[in-house]
PDB file of C-alpha atoms in Angstrom:
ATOM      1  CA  UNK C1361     -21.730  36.564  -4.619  1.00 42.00           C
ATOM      2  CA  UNK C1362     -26.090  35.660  -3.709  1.00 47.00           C
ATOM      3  CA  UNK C1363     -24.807  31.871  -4.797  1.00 50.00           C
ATOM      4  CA  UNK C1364     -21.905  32.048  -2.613  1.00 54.00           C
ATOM      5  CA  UNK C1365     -24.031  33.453   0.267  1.00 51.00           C
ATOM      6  CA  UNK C1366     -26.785  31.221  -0.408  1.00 50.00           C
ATOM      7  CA  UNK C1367     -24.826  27.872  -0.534  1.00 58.00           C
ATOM      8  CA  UNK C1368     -23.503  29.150   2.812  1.00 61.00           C
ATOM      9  CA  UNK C1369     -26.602  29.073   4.441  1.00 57.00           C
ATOM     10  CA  UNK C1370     -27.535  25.833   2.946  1.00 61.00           C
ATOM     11  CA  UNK C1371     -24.387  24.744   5.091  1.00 58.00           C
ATOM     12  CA  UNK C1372     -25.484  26.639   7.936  1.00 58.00           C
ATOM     13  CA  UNK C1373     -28.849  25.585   7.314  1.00 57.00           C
ATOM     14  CA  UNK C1374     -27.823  21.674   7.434  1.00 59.00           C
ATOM     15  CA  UNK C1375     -25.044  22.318  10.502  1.00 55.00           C
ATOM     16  CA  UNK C1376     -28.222  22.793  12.813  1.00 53.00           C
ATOM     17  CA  UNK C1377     -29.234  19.325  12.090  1.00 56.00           C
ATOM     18  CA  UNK C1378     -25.823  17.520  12.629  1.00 53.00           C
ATOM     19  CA  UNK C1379     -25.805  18.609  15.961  1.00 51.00           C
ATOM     20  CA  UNK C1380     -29.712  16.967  16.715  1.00 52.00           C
ATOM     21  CA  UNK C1381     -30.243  13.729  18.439  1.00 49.00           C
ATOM     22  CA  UNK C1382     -33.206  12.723  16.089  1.00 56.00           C
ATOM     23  CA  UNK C1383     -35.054  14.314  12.880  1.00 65.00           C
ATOM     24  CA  UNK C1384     -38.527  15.320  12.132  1.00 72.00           C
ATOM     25  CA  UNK C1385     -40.372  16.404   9.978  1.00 80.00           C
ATOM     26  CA  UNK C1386     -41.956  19.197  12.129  1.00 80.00           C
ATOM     27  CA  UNK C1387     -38.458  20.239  13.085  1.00 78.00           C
ATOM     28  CA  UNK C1388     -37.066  20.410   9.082  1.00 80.00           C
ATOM     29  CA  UNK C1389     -40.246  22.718   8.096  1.00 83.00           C
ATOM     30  CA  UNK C1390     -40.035  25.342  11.039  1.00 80.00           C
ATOM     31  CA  UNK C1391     -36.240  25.642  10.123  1.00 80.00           C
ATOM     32  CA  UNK C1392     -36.355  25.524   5.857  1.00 82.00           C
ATOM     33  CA  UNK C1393     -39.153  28.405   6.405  1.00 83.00           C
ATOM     34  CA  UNK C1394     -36.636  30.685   7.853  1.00 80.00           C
ATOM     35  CA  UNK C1395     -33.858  30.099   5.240  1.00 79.00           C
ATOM     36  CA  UNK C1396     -36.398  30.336   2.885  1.00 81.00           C
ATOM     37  CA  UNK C1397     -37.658  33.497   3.999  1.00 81.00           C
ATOM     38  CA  UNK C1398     -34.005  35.157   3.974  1.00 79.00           C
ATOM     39  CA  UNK C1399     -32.869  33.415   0.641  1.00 78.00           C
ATOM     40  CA  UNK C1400     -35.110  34.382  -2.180  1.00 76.00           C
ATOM     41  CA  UNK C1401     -33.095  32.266  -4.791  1.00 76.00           C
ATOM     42  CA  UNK C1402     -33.486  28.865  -3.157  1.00 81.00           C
ATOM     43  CA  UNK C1403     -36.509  27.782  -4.701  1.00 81.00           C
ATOM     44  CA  UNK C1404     -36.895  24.202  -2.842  1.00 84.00           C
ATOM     45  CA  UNK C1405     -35.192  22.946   0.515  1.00 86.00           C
ATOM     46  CA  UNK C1406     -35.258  18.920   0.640  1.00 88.00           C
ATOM     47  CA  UNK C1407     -34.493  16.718   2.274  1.00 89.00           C
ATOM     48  CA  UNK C1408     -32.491  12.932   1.267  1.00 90.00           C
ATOM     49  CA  UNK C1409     -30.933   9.863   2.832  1.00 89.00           C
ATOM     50  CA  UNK C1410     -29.792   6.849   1.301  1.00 91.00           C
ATOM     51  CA  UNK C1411     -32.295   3.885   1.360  1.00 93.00           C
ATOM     52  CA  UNK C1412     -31.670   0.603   1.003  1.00 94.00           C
ATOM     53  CA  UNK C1413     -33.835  -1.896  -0.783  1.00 96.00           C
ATOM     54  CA  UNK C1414     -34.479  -3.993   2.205  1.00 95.00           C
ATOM     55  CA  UNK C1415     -35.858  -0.748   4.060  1.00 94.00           C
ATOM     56  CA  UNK C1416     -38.083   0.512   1.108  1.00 96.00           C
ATOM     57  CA  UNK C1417     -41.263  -0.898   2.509  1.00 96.00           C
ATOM     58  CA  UNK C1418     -41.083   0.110   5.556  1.00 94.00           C
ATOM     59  CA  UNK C1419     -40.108   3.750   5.483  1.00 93.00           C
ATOM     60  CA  UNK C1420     -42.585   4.136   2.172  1.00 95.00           C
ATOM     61  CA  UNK C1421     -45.002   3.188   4.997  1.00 94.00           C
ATOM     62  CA  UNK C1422     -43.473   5.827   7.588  1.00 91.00           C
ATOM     63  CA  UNK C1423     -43.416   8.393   5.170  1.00 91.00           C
ATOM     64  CA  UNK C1424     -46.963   7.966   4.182  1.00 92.00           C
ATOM     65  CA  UNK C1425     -47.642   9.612   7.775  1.00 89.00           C
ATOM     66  CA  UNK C1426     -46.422  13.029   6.449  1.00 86.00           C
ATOM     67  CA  UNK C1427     -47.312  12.127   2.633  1.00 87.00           C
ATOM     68  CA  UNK C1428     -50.212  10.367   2.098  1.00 89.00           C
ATOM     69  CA  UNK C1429     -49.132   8.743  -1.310  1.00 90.00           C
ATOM     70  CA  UNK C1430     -45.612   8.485  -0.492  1.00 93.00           C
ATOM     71  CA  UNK C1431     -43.818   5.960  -2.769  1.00 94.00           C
ATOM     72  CA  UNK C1432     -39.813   5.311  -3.873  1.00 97.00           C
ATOM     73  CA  UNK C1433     -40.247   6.988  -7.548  1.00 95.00           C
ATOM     74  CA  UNK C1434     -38.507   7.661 -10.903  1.00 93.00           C
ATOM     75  CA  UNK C1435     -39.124   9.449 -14.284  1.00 87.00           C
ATOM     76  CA  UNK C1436     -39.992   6.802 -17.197  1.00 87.00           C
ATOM     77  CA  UNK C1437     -38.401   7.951 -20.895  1.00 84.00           C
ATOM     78  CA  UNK C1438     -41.580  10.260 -20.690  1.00 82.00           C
ATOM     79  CA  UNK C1439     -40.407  12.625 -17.498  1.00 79.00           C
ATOM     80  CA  UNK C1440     -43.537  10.815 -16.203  1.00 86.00           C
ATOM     81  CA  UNK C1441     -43.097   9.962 -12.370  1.00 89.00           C
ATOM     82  CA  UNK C1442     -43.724   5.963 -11.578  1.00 94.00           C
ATOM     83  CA  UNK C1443     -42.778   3.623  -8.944  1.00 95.00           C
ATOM     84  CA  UNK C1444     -39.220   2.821  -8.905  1.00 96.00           C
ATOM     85  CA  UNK C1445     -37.850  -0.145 -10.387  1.00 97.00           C
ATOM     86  CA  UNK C1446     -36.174  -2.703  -7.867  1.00 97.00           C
ATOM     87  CA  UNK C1447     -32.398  -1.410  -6.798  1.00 96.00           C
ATOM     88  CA  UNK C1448     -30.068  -1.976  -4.027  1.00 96.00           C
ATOM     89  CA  UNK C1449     -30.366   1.565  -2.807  1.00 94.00           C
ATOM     90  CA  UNK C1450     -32.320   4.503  -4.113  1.00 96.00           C
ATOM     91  CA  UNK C1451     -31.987   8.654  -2.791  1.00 94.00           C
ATOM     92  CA  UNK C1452     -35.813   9.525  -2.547  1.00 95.00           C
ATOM     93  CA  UNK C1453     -36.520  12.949  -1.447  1.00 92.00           C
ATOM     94  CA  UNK C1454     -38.118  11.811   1.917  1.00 91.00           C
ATOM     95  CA  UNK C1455     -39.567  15.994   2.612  1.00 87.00           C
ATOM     96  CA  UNK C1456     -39.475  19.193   0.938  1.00 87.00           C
ATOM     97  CA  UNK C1457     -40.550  23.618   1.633  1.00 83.00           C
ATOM     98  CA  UNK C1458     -41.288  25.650  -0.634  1.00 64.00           C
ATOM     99  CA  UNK C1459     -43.471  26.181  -3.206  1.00 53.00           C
ATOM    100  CA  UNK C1460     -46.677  24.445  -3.972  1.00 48.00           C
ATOM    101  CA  UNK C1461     -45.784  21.893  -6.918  1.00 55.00           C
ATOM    102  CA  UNK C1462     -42.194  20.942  -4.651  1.00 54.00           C
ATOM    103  CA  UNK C1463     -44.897  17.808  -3.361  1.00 58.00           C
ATOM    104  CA  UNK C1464     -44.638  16.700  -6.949  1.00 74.00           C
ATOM    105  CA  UNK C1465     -40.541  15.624  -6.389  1.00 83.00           C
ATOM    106  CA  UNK C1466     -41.912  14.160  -3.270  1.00 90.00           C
ATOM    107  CA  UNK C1467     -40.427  10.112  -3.267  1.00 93.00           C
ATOM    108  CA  UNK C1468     -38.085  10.901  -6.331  1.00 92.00           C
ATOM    109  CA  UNK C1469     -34.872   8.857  -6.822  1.00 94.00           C
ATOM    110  CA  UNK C1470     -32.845  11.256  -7.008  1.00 91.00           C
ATOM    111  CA  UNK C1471     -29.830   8.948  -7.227  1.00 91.00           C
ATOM    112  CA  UNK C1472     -30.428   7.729 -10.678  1.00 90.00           C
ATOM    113  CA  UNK C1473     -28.998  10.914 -11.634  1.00 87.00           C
ATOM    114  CA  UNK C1474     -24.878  10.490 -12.462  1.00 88.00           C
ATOM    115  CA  UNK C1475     -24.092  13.987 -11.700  1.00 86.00           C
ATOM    116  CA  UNK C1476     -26.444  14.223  -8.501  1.00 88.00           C
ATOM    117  CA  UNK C1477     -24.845  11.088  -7.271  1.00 91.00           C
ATOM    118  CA  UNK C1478     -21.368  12.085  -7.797  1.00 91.00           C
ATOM    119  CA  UNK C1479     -21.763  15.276  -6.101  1.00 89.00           C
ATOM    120  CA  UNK C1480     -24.073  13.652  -3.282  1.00 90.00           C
ATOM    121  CA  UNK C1481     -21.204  11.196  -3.205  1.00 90.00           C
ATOM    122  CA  UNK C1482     -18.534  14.238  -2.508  1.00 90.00           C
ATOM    123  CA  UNK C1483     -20.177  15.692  -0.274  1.00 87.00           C
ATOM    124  CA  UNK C1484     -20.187  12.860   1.911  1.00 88.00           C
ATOM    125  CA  UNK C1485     -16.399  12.121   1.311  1.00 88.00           C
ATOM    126  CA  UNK C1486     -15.982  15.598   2.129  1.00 85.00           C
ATOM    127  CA  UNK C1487     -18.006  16.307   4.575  1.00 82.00           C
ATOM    128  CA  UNK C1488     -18.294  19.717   2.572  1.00 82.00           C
ATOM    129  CA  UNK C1489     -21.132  21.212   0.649  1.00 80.00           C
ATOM    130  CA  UNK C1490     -21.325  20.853  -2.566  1.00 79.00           C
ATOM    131  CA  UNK C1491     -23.310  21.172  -6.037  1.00 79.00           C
ATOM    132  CA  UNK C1492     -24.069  20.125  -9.637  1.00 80.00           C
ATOM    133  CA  UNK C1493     -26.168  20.833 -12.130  1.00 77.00           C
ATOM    134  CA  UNK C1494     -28.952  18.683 -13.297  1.00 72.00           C
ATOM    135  CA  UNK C1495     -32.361  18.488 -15.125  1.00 62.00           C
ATOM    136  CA  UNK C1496     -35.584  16.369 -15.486  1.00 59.00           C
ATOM    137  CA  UNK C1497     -35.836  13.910 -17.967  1.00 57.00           C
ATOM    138  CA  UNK C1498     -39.788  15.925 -18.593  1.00 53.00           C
ATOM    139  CA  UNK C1499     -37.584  19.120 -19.322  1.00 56.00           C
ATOM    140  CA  UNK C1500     -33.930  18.100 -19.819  1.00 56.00           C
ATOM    141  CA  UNK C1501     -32.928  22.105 -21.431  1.00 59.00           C
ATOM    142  CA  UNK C1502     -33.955  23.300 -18.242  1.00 60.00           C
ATOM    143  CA  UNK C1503     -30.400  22.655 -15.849  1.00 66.00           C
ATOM    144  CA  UNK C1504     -31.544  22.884 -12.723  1.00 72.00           C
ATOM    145  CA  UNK C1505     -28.658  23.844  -9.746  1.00 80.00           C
ATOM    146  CA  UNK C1506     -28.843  22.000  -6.794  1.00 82.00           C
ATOM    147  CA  UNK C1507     -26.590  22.547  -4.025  1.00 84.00           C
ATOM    148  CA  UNK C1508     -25.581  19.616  -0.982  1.00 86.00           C
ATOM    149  CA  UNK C1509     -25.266  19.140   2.100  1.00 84.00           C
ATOM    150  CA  UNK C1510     -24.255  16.086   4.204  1.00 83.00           C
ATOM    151  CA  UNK C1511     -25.892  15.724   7.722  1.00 79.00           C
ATOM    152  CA  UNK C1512     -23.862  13.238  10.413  1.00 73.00           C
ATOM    153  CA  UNK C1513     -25.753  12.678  13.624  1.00 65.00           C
ATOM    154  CA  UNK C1514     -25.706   9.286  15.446  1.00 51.00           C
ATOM    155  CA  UNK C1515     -29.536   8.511  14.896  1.00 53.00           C
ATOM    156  CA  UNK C1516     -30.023   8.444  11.268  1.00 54.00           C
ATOM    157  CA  UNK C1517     -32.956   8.674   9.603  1.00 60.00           C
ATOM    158  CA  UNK C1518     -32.672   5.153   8.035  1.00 60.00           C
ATOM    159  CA  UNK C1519     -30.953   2.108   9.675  1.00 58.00           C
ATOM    160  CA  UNK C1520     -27.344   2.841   8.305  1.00 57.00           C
ATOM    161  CA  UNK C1521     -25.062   1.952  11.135  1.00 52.00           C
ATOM    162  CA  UNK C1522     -22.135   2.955   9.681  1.00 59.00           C
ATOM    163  CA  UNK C1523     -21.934   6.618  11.556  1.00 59.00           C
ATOM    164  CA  UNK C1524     -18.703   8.010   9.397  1.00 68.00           C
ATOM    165  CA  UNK C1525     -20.836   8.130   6.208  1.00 78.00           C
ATOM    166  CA  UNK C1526     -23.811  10.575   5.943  1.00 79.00           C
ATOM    167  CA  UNK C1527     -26.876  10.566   7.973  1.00 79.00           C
ATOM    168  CA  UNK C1528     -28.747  12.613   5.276  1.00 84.00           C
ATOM    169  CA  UNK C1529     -28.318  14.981   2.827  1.00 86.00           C
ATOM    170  CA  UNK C1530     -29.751  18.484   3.138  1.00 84.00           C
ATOM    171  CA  UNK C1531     -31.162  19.524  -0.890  1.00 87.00           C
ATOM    172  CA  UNK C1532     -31.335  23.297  -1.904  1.00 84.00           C
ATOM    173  CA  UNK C1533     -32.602  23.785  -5.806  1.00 83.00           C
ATOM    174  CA  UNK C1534     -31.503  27.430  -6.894  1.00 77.00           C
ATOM    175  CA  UNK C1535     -33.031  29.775  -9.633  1.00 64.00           C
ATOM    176  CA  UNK C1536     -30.909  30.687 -11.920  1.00 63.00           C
ATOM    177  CA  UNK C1537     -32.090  33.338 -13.090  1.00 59.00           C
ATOM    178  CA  UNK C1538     -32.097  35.153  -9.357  1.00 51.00           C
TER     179      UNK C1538
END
């Protein structure tokens, strides 16, 4: 019943941002404190949008406005996080609220996961929430639930033109254990 109610307001959550002509930063924070506040079992609200290789520069250099060390990253066969290896598209996690060590998934290709690309994937097809489990590579016992959900507004975060796929994807990691 708390995950059903929680996924919903990760979908009510996101549905605020469809409707917005642009997004922010500034406006994600002000809005992922509230759910936050209200929903003790989401332990991380992010925030994702497909990014294609020929963009990377650029929007590594926009982000760095908000985070000062933004880059595209990935876990090595360590768990350690590096820059990204070249790729026609990567799923960074461009902002996140929550706790204090969330800034360390900050830039994380997320899309080198199967299962987080397959549901991200889903969602999109969808247009519906959805969710999957996953882990780290740096603790791959720990399965970690995250739940999505696709944004569509005309102004995407990225240059995608195409305006029936997602705009963005709206990230809420659970605790389990709650």
């Amino acid at each position: 019943m708390a995950l059903t109610s929680n996924i919903s307001s990760l979908d009510s959550f996101s549905a605020g941002f469809s409707n917005q002509t642009s997004f922010d930063y500034k406006l994600f924070r002000i809005n992922a404190e509230r759910v936050l506040e209200r929903n003790k079992s989401i332990k991380i609200l992010a925030f994702t949008a497909e990014l294609q290789n020929s963009e990377r520069q650029s929007i590594e250099n926009r982000q760095r406005k908000i985070y000062s060390n933004f880059h595209v990253l990935e876990q090595d066969d360590h768990g350690n996080l590096v820059t990204a290896k070249t790729r026609p598209e990567y799923y960074p996690i461009y902002f996140t609220s929550s706790e204090l060590n969330a800034k360390s998934v900050i830039g994380l290709d997320i899309g080198l996961s199967k299962a987080v690309k397959t549901a991200l994937k889903s969602a999109e097809k969808t247009k519906q929430v959805n969710a999957t489990l996953t882990s780290l590579k740096s603790d791959p016992q720990n399965k970690l639930f995250l739940g999505i959900a696709p944004l569509y507004h005309e102004t995407t975060f990225t240059q995608k033109t195409n305006h029936n796929q997602a705009s963005g994807f709206m990230l809420a990691l659970f605790d389990l254990d709650n």
